[in-house]
Amino acid sequence: MLASTMWGLSSVFMKVALPGMPPFGIAFIRVLLSGLVLTPAALLRARGRTVPVPGGRERMHLAVLAVTTVALPFCLTAWAQQHVEASLSAVLHATVPLWTLGFAVLMLGHRPGRRQLGAVAIGLIGVAVLAGLGSRDLTGCSWGGCLAVLAASACYGFGWTYMRRNLSHRQPLYIAAVIQVSALLLLLPLAAATTDTGRVELTPVRIASLLALGVISTAGAELLNYRNVARLGPTTAALTAYLIPVVGVSAGICILREPLTARLLIGAAIVLGSVGLAVQRRDDRKKPPDRHDRPKPAWAE
C-alpha cells in the first residue's frame, strides 16, 4: 500500500515540475536522484557478502528491465503529463494489474483464482468510475497522452513479470539499483539532446517536486514494489496499483486544486474494495500449514 501511495504522488510531482523542465529532462533527473539513493543502499546491503557478478544472459535481463520498467515508462509518463491531467494519469496507471495479469498468463502460465479475477473486475469498474467514461475528463484531453500512460503501464506489467521469471534469485535492492544506473546511461543522451538549458526555470517548489519525485516516488516506490513482486508474485503485487488513482486524484484535489466530486468518492470506494478483496486472498494463502512450507524469498536472506 505504501508503494502505491508513493507512486500515486508521482503524477502531481511531475505536473508541478514540468513548466520548468522538458519531459525527458525530468525523466533523467528522476532516475539520477533515484540511483543516488538506491546504489549506496545496495552497496550497504551487500557489505560483507559475496555478490555474484552477472553473466551475459543476466546482464541482458537487467538491460531489458532497465528499458521496460525505468527508461521507457518514465519518458512516456513525463511526456504524457503535458497533455493529460495528473489525476487522469493516476487513474490510467491503475491498469497495471490488467497488463501484469495478461503477461503472467502468457509468460508464467499463471492461473488466477476467482477472488483475484474478482478483484481485477471490481477494480476496473472503480477505474471506469474515476475516469468518468464519456465525460469531459476524457474528451477534454489528448488521446495521445492517454495512450502514452497506458503504454507505460503495459511496460510495468511486462517488466515485473519478466523480472519474476528471470531474476527472482536476485535481491530486489540489487535489481533496482542496477537498472537505475543502466537507465541513467540510456537517458543521458536523450535528455541532453532535448533540454535547452536556457529555458530551464527551476523554482524552489519545482526543485522540491523533482527531489520528491526521484527520492520518494521512484527510489522508495521501486524498492517496495520489487520486494512485493519477489514475495507475492507480479500479479498479486500489481493489484495494489488500484490505489494509485485514489492517491493521485486526492493529491490533485489538495495540491492542484482539482474539484472533489461524487464520482471520485464512489470510484475510490470501489477501488479500495477491490484491494481489500486482493488482500484477503493473500491472507488466506498465509494460513497454516502452508506458510511454514513456503520457500524463503531471496530478499529475506
CSV table of C-alpha atoms in Angstrom, one decimal:
chain,number,residue,atom,x,y,z
A,1,MET,CA,0.0,0.0,0.0
A,2,LEU,CA,2.8,2.4,0.8
A,3,ALA,CA,4.4,1.8,-2.6
A,4,SER,CA,1.1,2.7,-4.2
A,5,THR,CA,0.9,5.9,-2.2
A,6,MET,CA,4.5,6.9,-3.3
A,7,TRP,CA,3.8,6.1,-6.9
A,8,GLY,CA,0.4,7.8,-6.9
A,9,LEU,CA,2.1,11.1,-6.0
A,10,SER,CA,4.5,11.0,-9.0
A,11,SER,CA,1.9,12.5,-11.4
A,12,VAL,CA,1.4,15.5,-9.2
A,13,PHE,CA,5.2,16.0,-8.7
A,14,MET,CA,5.8,15.8,-12.5
A,15,LYS,CA,2.9,18.2,-13.2
A,16,VAL,CA,4.4,20.8,-10.8
A,17,ALA,CA,7.9,20.4,-12.3
A,18,LEU,CA,7.1,20.3,-16.0
A,19,PRO,CA,6.8,24.1,-16.6
A,20,GLY,CA,10.4,24.4,-15.6
A,21,MET,CA,12.0,21.5,-17.5
A,22,PRO,CA,11.2,19.4,-20.6
A,23,PRO,CA,9.8,15.9,-20.0
A,24,PHE,CA,12.9,13.9,-20.9
A,25,GLY,CA,15.0,16.1,-18.7
A,26,ILE,CA,12.6,15.3,-15.8
A,27,ALA,CA,12.8,11.6,-16.6
A,28,PHE,CA,16.7,11.8,-16.4
A,29,ILE,CA,16.7,13.8,-13.1
A,30,ARG,CA,14.2,11.3,-11.7
A,31,VAL,CA,16.4,8.3,-12.5
A,32,LEU,CA,19.6,10.2,-11.3
A,33,LEU,CA,18.1,11.0,-7.9
A,34,SER,CA,16.7,7.5,-7.5
A,35,GLY,CA,20.1,6.0,-8.4
A,36,LEU,CA,21.8,8.2,-5.9
A,37,VAL,CA,19.6,6.7,-3.2
A,38,LEU,CA,19.4,3.0,-4.3
A,39,THR,CA,23.0,2.5,-5.3
A,40,PRO,CA,24.5,3.3,-1.9
A,41,ALA,CA,21.7,1.3,-0.2
A,42,ALA,CA,22.5,-1.7,-2.4
A,43,LEU,CA,26.2,-1.4,-1.6
A,44,LEU,CA,25.5,-1.1,2.1
A,45,ARG,CA,23.2,-4.1,1.9
A,46,ALA,CA,25.9,-6.2,0.2
A,47,ARG,CA,28.7,-5.2,2.6
A,48,GLY,CA,30.4,-8.3,3.9
A,49,ARG,CA,28.6,-10.5,1.4
A,50,THR,CA,29.7,-12.0,-1.9
A,51,VAL,CA,27.5,-10.8,-4.7
A,52,PRO,CA,27.9,-12.9,-7.9
A,53,VAL,CA,28.9,-10.9,-10.9
A,54,PRO,CA,26.1,-11.2,-13.5
A,55,GLY,CA,26.9,-13.2,-16.6
A,56,GLY,CA,26.0,-12.3,-20.1
A,57,ARG,CA,22.4,-13.6,-20.0
A,58,GLU,CA,21.7,-12.0,-16.7
A,59,ARG,CA,23.1,-8.7,-18.0
A,60,MET,CA,20.7,-8.9,-20.8
A,61,HIS,CA,17.8,-9.5,-18.4
A,62,LEU,CA,18.9,-6.4,-16.4
A,63,ALA,CA,19.1,-4.4,-19.6
A,64,VAL,CA,15.5,-5.4,-20.5
A,65,LEU,CA,14.3,-4.3,-17.1
A,66,ALA,CA,16.1,-1.0,-17.3
A,67,VAL,CA,14.3,-0.2,-20.5
A,68,THR,CA,10.8,-1.6,-19.7
A,69,THR,CA,10.5,-0.6,-16.0
A,70,VAL,CA,12.5,2.6,-15.9
A,71,ALA,CA,13.7,4.4,-19.1
A,72,LEU,CA,10.7,3.9,-21.4
A,73,PRO,CA,7.8,4.3,-18.9
A,74,PHE,CA,9.4,7.3,-17.2
A,75,CYS,CA,9.8,9.0,-20.6
A,76,LEU,CA,6.2,8.1,-21.7
A,77,THR,CA,4.7,9.3,-18.5
A,78,ALA,CA,6.6,12.6,-18.3
A,79,TRP,CA,5.7,13.4,-21.9
A,80,ALA,CA,2.0,12.5,-21.3
A,81,GLN,CA,1.8,14.9,-18.3
A,82,GLN,CA,2.0,17.7,-20.9
A,83,HIS,CA,-1.3,16.6,-22.3
A,84,VAL,CA,-3.4,15.0,-19.6
A,85,GLU,CA,-4.3,15.9,-16.0
A,86,ALA,CA,-2.4,14.4,-13.2
A,87,SER,CA,-5.5,12.8,-11.7
A,88,LEU,CA,-6.4,11.1,-15.1
A,89,SER,CA,-2.8,9.9,-15.4
A,90,ALA,CA,-3.0,8.3,-12.0
A,91,VAL,CA,-6.3,6.6,-13.0
A,92,LEU,CA,-4.8,5.2,-16.2
A,93,HIS,CA,-1.8,3.8,-14.2
A,94,ALA,CA,-4.3,1.6,-12.4
A,95,THR,CA,-4.5,-0.6,-15.4
A,96,VAL,CA,-1.1,-2.0,-14.4
A,97,PRO,CA,-2.7,-5.1,-12.8
A,98,LEU,CA,-4.5,-6.0,-16.0
A,99,TRP,CA,-1.3,-5.8,-18.0
A,100,THR,CA,0.5,-7.8,-15.4
A,101,LEU,CA,-2.1,-10.4,-15.3
A,102,GLY,CA,-2.0,-10.8,-19.0
A,103,PHE,CA,1.7,-11.1,-19.1
A,104,ALA,CA,1.7,-13.5,-16.2
A,105,VAL,CA,-0.7,-15.8,-18.1
A,106,LEU,CA,1.5,-15.6,-21.2
A,107,MET,CA,4.9,-15.8,-19.6
A,108,LEU,CA,4.5,-17.7,-16.4
A,109,GLY,CA,1.5,-19.9,-17.1
A,110,HIS,CA,-0.3,-18.2,-14.2
A,111,ARG,CA,-3.8,-19.3,-13.4
A,112,PRO,CA,-5.6,-16.5,-11.4
A,113,GLY,CA,-8.1,-17.6,-8.8
A,114,ARG,CA,-11.7,-16.5,-8.7
A,115,ARG,CA,-11.1,-14.0,-6.0
A,116,GLN,CA,-8.1,-12.5,-7.8
A,117,LEU,CA,-10.2,-12.2,-11.0
A,118,GLY,CA,-13.0,-10.7,-9.0
A,119,ALA,CA,-10.6,-8.1,-7.6
A,120,VAL,CA,-9.5,-7.2,-11.1
A,121,ALA,CA,-13.1,-6.9,-12.4
A,122,ILE,CA,-14.2,-4.7,-9.4
A,123,GLY,CA,-11.1,-2.6,-9.7
A,124,LEU,CA,-11.9,-2.0,-13.4
A,125,ILE,CA,-15.3,-0.7,-12.5
A,126,GLY,CA,-13.7,1.6,-10.0
A,127,VAL,CA,-11.3,2.9,-12.6
A,128,ALA,CA,-14.1,3.5,-15.1
A,129,VAL,CA,-16.0,5.5,-12.5
A,130,LEU,CA,-12.9,7.5,-11.5
A,131,ALA,CA,-12.1,8.2,-15.2
A,132,GLY,CA,-15.7,9.3,-15.9
A,133,LEU,CA,-16.0,7.5,-19.2
A,134,GLY,CA,-17.8,9.7,-21.7
A,135,SER,CA,-17.3,12.9,-19.6
A,136,ARG,CA,-15.1,15.9,-20.2
A,137,ASP,CA,-12.3,14.2,-18.3
A,138,LEU,CA,-11.6,12.1,-21.3
A,139,THR,CA,-12.9,14.2,-24.2
A,140,GLY,CA,-11.1,17.3,-23.0
A,141,CYS,CA,-7.6,15.8,-23.0
A,142,SER,CA,-5.2,14.3,-25.5
A,143,TRP,CA,-5.8,10.7,-26.5
A,144,GLY,CA,-2.1,10.6,-27.4
A,145,GLY,CA,-1.3,11.4,-23.8
A,146,CYS,CA,-3.7,8.7,-22.6
A,147,LEU,CA,-2.2,6.1,-24.8
A,148,ALA,CA,1.3,7.1,-23.6
A,149,VAL,CA,0.2,6.5,-20.0
A,150,LEU,CA,-1.4,3.1,-20.9
A,151,ALA,CA,1.8,2.1,-22.8
A,152,ALA,CA,3.9,3.0,-19.7
A,153,SER,CA,1.5,0.8,-17.6
A,154,ALA,CA,2.0,-2.0,-20.1
A,155,CYS,CA,5.8,-1.7,-19.7
A,156,TYR,CA,5.5,-2.1,-15.9
A,157,GLY,CA,3.3,-5.1,-16.3
A,158,PHE,CA,5.7,-6.8,-18.7
A,159,GLY,CA,8.8,-5.8,-16.8
A,160,TRP,CA,7.6,-7.0,-13.4
A,161,THR,CA,6.6,-10.4,-14.9
A,162,TYR,CA,9.9,-10.6,-16.8
A,163,MET,CA,11.8,-10.0,-13.5
A,164,ARG,CA,9.8,-12.6,-11.7
A,165,ARG,CA,10.6,-15.1,-14.5
A,166,ASN,CA,14.3,-14.4,-15.0
A,167,LEU,CA,15.7,-12.7,-11.9
A,168,SER,CA,13.8,-14.0,-8.9
A,169,HIS,CA,17.1,-15.3,-7.4
A,170,ARG,CA,18.5,-11.7,-7.1
A,171,GLN,CA,17.7,-9.4,-4.3
A,172,PRO,CA,15.2,-6.7,-5.2
A,173,LEU,CA,17.5,-3.9,-4.0
A,174,TYR,CA,20.3,-5.1,-6.2
A,175,ILE,CA,18.0,-5.2,-9.2
A,176,ALA,CA,16.5,-1.8,-8.5
A,177,ALA,CA,20.0,-0.2,-8.2
A,178,VAL,CA,21.5,-1.8,-11.3
A,179,ILE,CA,18.6,-1.0,-13.6
A,180,GLN,CA,18.5,2.7,-12.4
A,181,VAL,CA,22.2,3.1,-13.3
A,182,SER,CA,21.6,1.4,-16.6
A,183,ALA,CA,18.6,3.5,-17.4
A,184,LEU,CA,20.6,6.6,-16.5
A,185,LEU,CA,23.1,5.8,-19.2
A,186,LEU,CA,20.3,5.4,-21.7
A,187,LEU,CA,18.5,8.6,-20.8
A,188,LEU,CA,21.6,10.8,-20.7
A,189,PRO,CA,21.9,11.4,-24.5
A,190,LEU,CA,18.2,11.8,-24.9
A,191,ALA,CA,17.9,14.4,-22.1
A,192,ALA,CA,21.0,16.3,-23.4
A,193,ALA,CA,19.5,16.4,-26.9
A,194,THR,CA,16.1,17.7,-25.9
A,195,THR,CA,16.9,20.0,-23.0
A,196,ASP,CA,17.6,23.7,-23.7
A,197,THR,CA,19.4,24.9,-20.6
A,198,GLY,CA,18.4,28.5,-21.4
A,199,ARG,CA,14.8,27.6,-21.0
A,200,VAL,CA,15.1,25.7,-17.7
A,201,GLU,CA,13.3,27.6,-15.0
A,202,LEU,CA,13.6,25.9,-11.6
A,203,THR,CA,11.9,27.5,-8.7
A,204,PRO,CA,12.1,26.2,-5.1
A,205,VAL,CA,8.8,24.5,-5.5
A,206,ARG,CA,9.8,22.8,-8.7
A,207,ILE,CA,13.1,21.7,-7.2
A,208,ALA,CA,11.3,20.2,-4.2
A,209,SER,CA,8.9,18.4,-6.6
A,210,LEU,CA,11.8,16.9,-8.5
A,211,LEU,CA,13.5,15.8,-5.3
A,212,ALA,CA,10.3,14.2,-4.1
A,213,LEU,CA,9.8,12.5,-7.5
A,214,GLY,CA,13.2,10.9,-7.5
A,215,VAL,CA,13.6,10.0,-3.8
A,216,ILE,CA,10.0,9.2,-2.7
A,217,SER,CA,8.0,8.3,-5.8
A,218,THR,CA,10.8,6.5,-7.5
A,219,ALA,CA,13.5,5.2,-5.2
A,220,GLY,CA,11.1,4.4,-2.3
A,221,ALA,CA,8.4,3.0,-4.5
A,222,GLU,CA,10.7,0.9,-6.7
A,223,LEU,CA,12.3,-0.7,-3.7
A,224,LEU,CA,9.0,-1.6,-2.0
A,225,ASN,CA,7.4,-2.8,-5.3
A,226,TYR,CA,10.3,-5.1,-6.1
A,227,ARG,CA,10.1,-6.6,-2.6
A,228,ASN,CA,6.3,-7.2,-3.2
A,229,VAL,CA,6.9,-8.8,-6.5
A,230,ALA,CA,9.6,-11.1,-5.0
A,231,ARG,CA,7.3,-12.0,-2.1
A,232,LEU,CA,3.9,-12.2,-3.6
A,233,GLY,CA,4.4,-12.6,-7.3
A,234,PRO,CA,3.8,-10.0,-10.0
A,235,THR,CA,0.1,-10.3,-10.4
A,236,THR,CA,-0.9,-10.1,-6.7
A,237,ALA,CA,1.7,-7.3,-6.1
A,238,ALA,CA,0.4,-5.3,-9.0
A,239,LEU,CA,-3.2,-5.3,-7.6
A,240,THR,CA,-2.1,-2.6,-5.1
A,241,ALA,CA,-1.8,-0.3,-8.2
A,242,TYR,CA,-5.5,0.2,-7.9
A,243,LEU,CA,-4.7,2.6,-5.0
A,244,ILE,CA,-2.8,4.8,-7.4
A,245,PRO,CA,-5.9,6.7,-8.7
A,246,VAL,CA,-7.2,7.3,-5.1
A,247,VAL,CA,-3.8,8.8,-4.1
A,248,GLY,CA,-3.3,10.7,-7.4
A,249,VAL,CA,-6.8,12.2,-7.5
A,250,SER,CA,-6.7,13.1,-3.8
A,251,ALA,CA,-3.4,14.8,-4.2
A,252,GLY,CA,-4.7,16.6,-7.2
A,253,ILE,CA,-7.5,18.0,-5.1
A,254,CYS,CA,-5.2,19.1,-2.3
A,255,ILE,CA,-2.2,20.3,-4.3
A,256,LEU,CA,-3.5,21.2,-7.8
A,257,ARG,CA,-7.0,22.3,-6.6
A,258,GLU,CA,-8.9,19.9,-8.7
A,259,PRO,CA,-12.6,19.5,-7.7
A,260,LEU,CA,-13.9,16.9,-5.3
A,261,THR,CA,-16.9,15.0,-6.9
A,262,ALA,CA,-19.3,12.3,-6.0
A,263,ARG,CA,-17.7,10.2,-8.8
A,264,LEU,CA,-14.4,10.4,-7.0
A,265,LEU,CA,-15.9,9.2,-3.7
A,266,ILE,CA,-17.8,6.3,-5.3
A,267,GLY,CA,-14.8,5.3,-7.5
A,268,ALA,CA,-12.4,5.4,-4.6
A,269,ALA,CA,-14.7,3.2,-2.5
A,270,ILE,CA,-15.0,0.6,-5.3
A,271,VAL,CA,-11.2,0.6,-5.8
A,272,LEU,CA,-10.5,0.2,-2.1
A,273,GLY,CA,-13.0,-2.7,-2.1
A,274,SER,CA,-11.1,-4.4,-4.9
A,275,VAL,CA,-7.8,-4.0,-3.0
A,276,GLY,CA,-9.4,-5.4,0.2
A,277,LEU,CA,-10.5,-8.4,-1.8
A,278,ALA,CA,-7.0,-9.0,-3.1
A,279,VAL,CA,-5.5,-8.6,0.4
A,280,GLN,CA,-8.0,-11.1,1.8
A,281,ARG,CA,-6.8,-13.6,-0.8
A,282,ARG,CA,-3.2,-13.1,0.3
A,283,ASP,CA,-4.1,-13.6,4.0
A,284,ASP,CA,-5.9,-16.9,3.1
A,285,ARG,CA,-2.8,-18.2,1.4
A,286,LYS,CA,-0.7,-17.5,4.5
A,287,LYS,CA,-2.7,-19.7,6.9
A,288,PRO,CA,-1.0,-22.8,8.3
A,289,PRO,CA,0.2,-25.3,7.4
A,290,ASP,CA,1.3,-23.8,4.1
A,291,ARG,CA,3.1,-20.8,5.4
A,292,HIS,CA,5.8,-22.9,7.1
A,293,ASP,CA,6.4,-24.9,3.9
A,294,ARG,CA,6.9,-21.9,1.6
A,295,PRO,CA,10.5,-21.2,0.5
A,296,LYS,CA,12.2,-18.2,1.9
A,297,PRO,CA,12.3,-15.4,-0.7
A,298,ALA,CA,15.7,-14.1,-1.9
A,299,TRP,CA,15.2,-10.6,-0.5
A,300,ALA,CA,14.8,-12.1,3.1
A,301,GLU,CA,18.1,-14.0,3.0
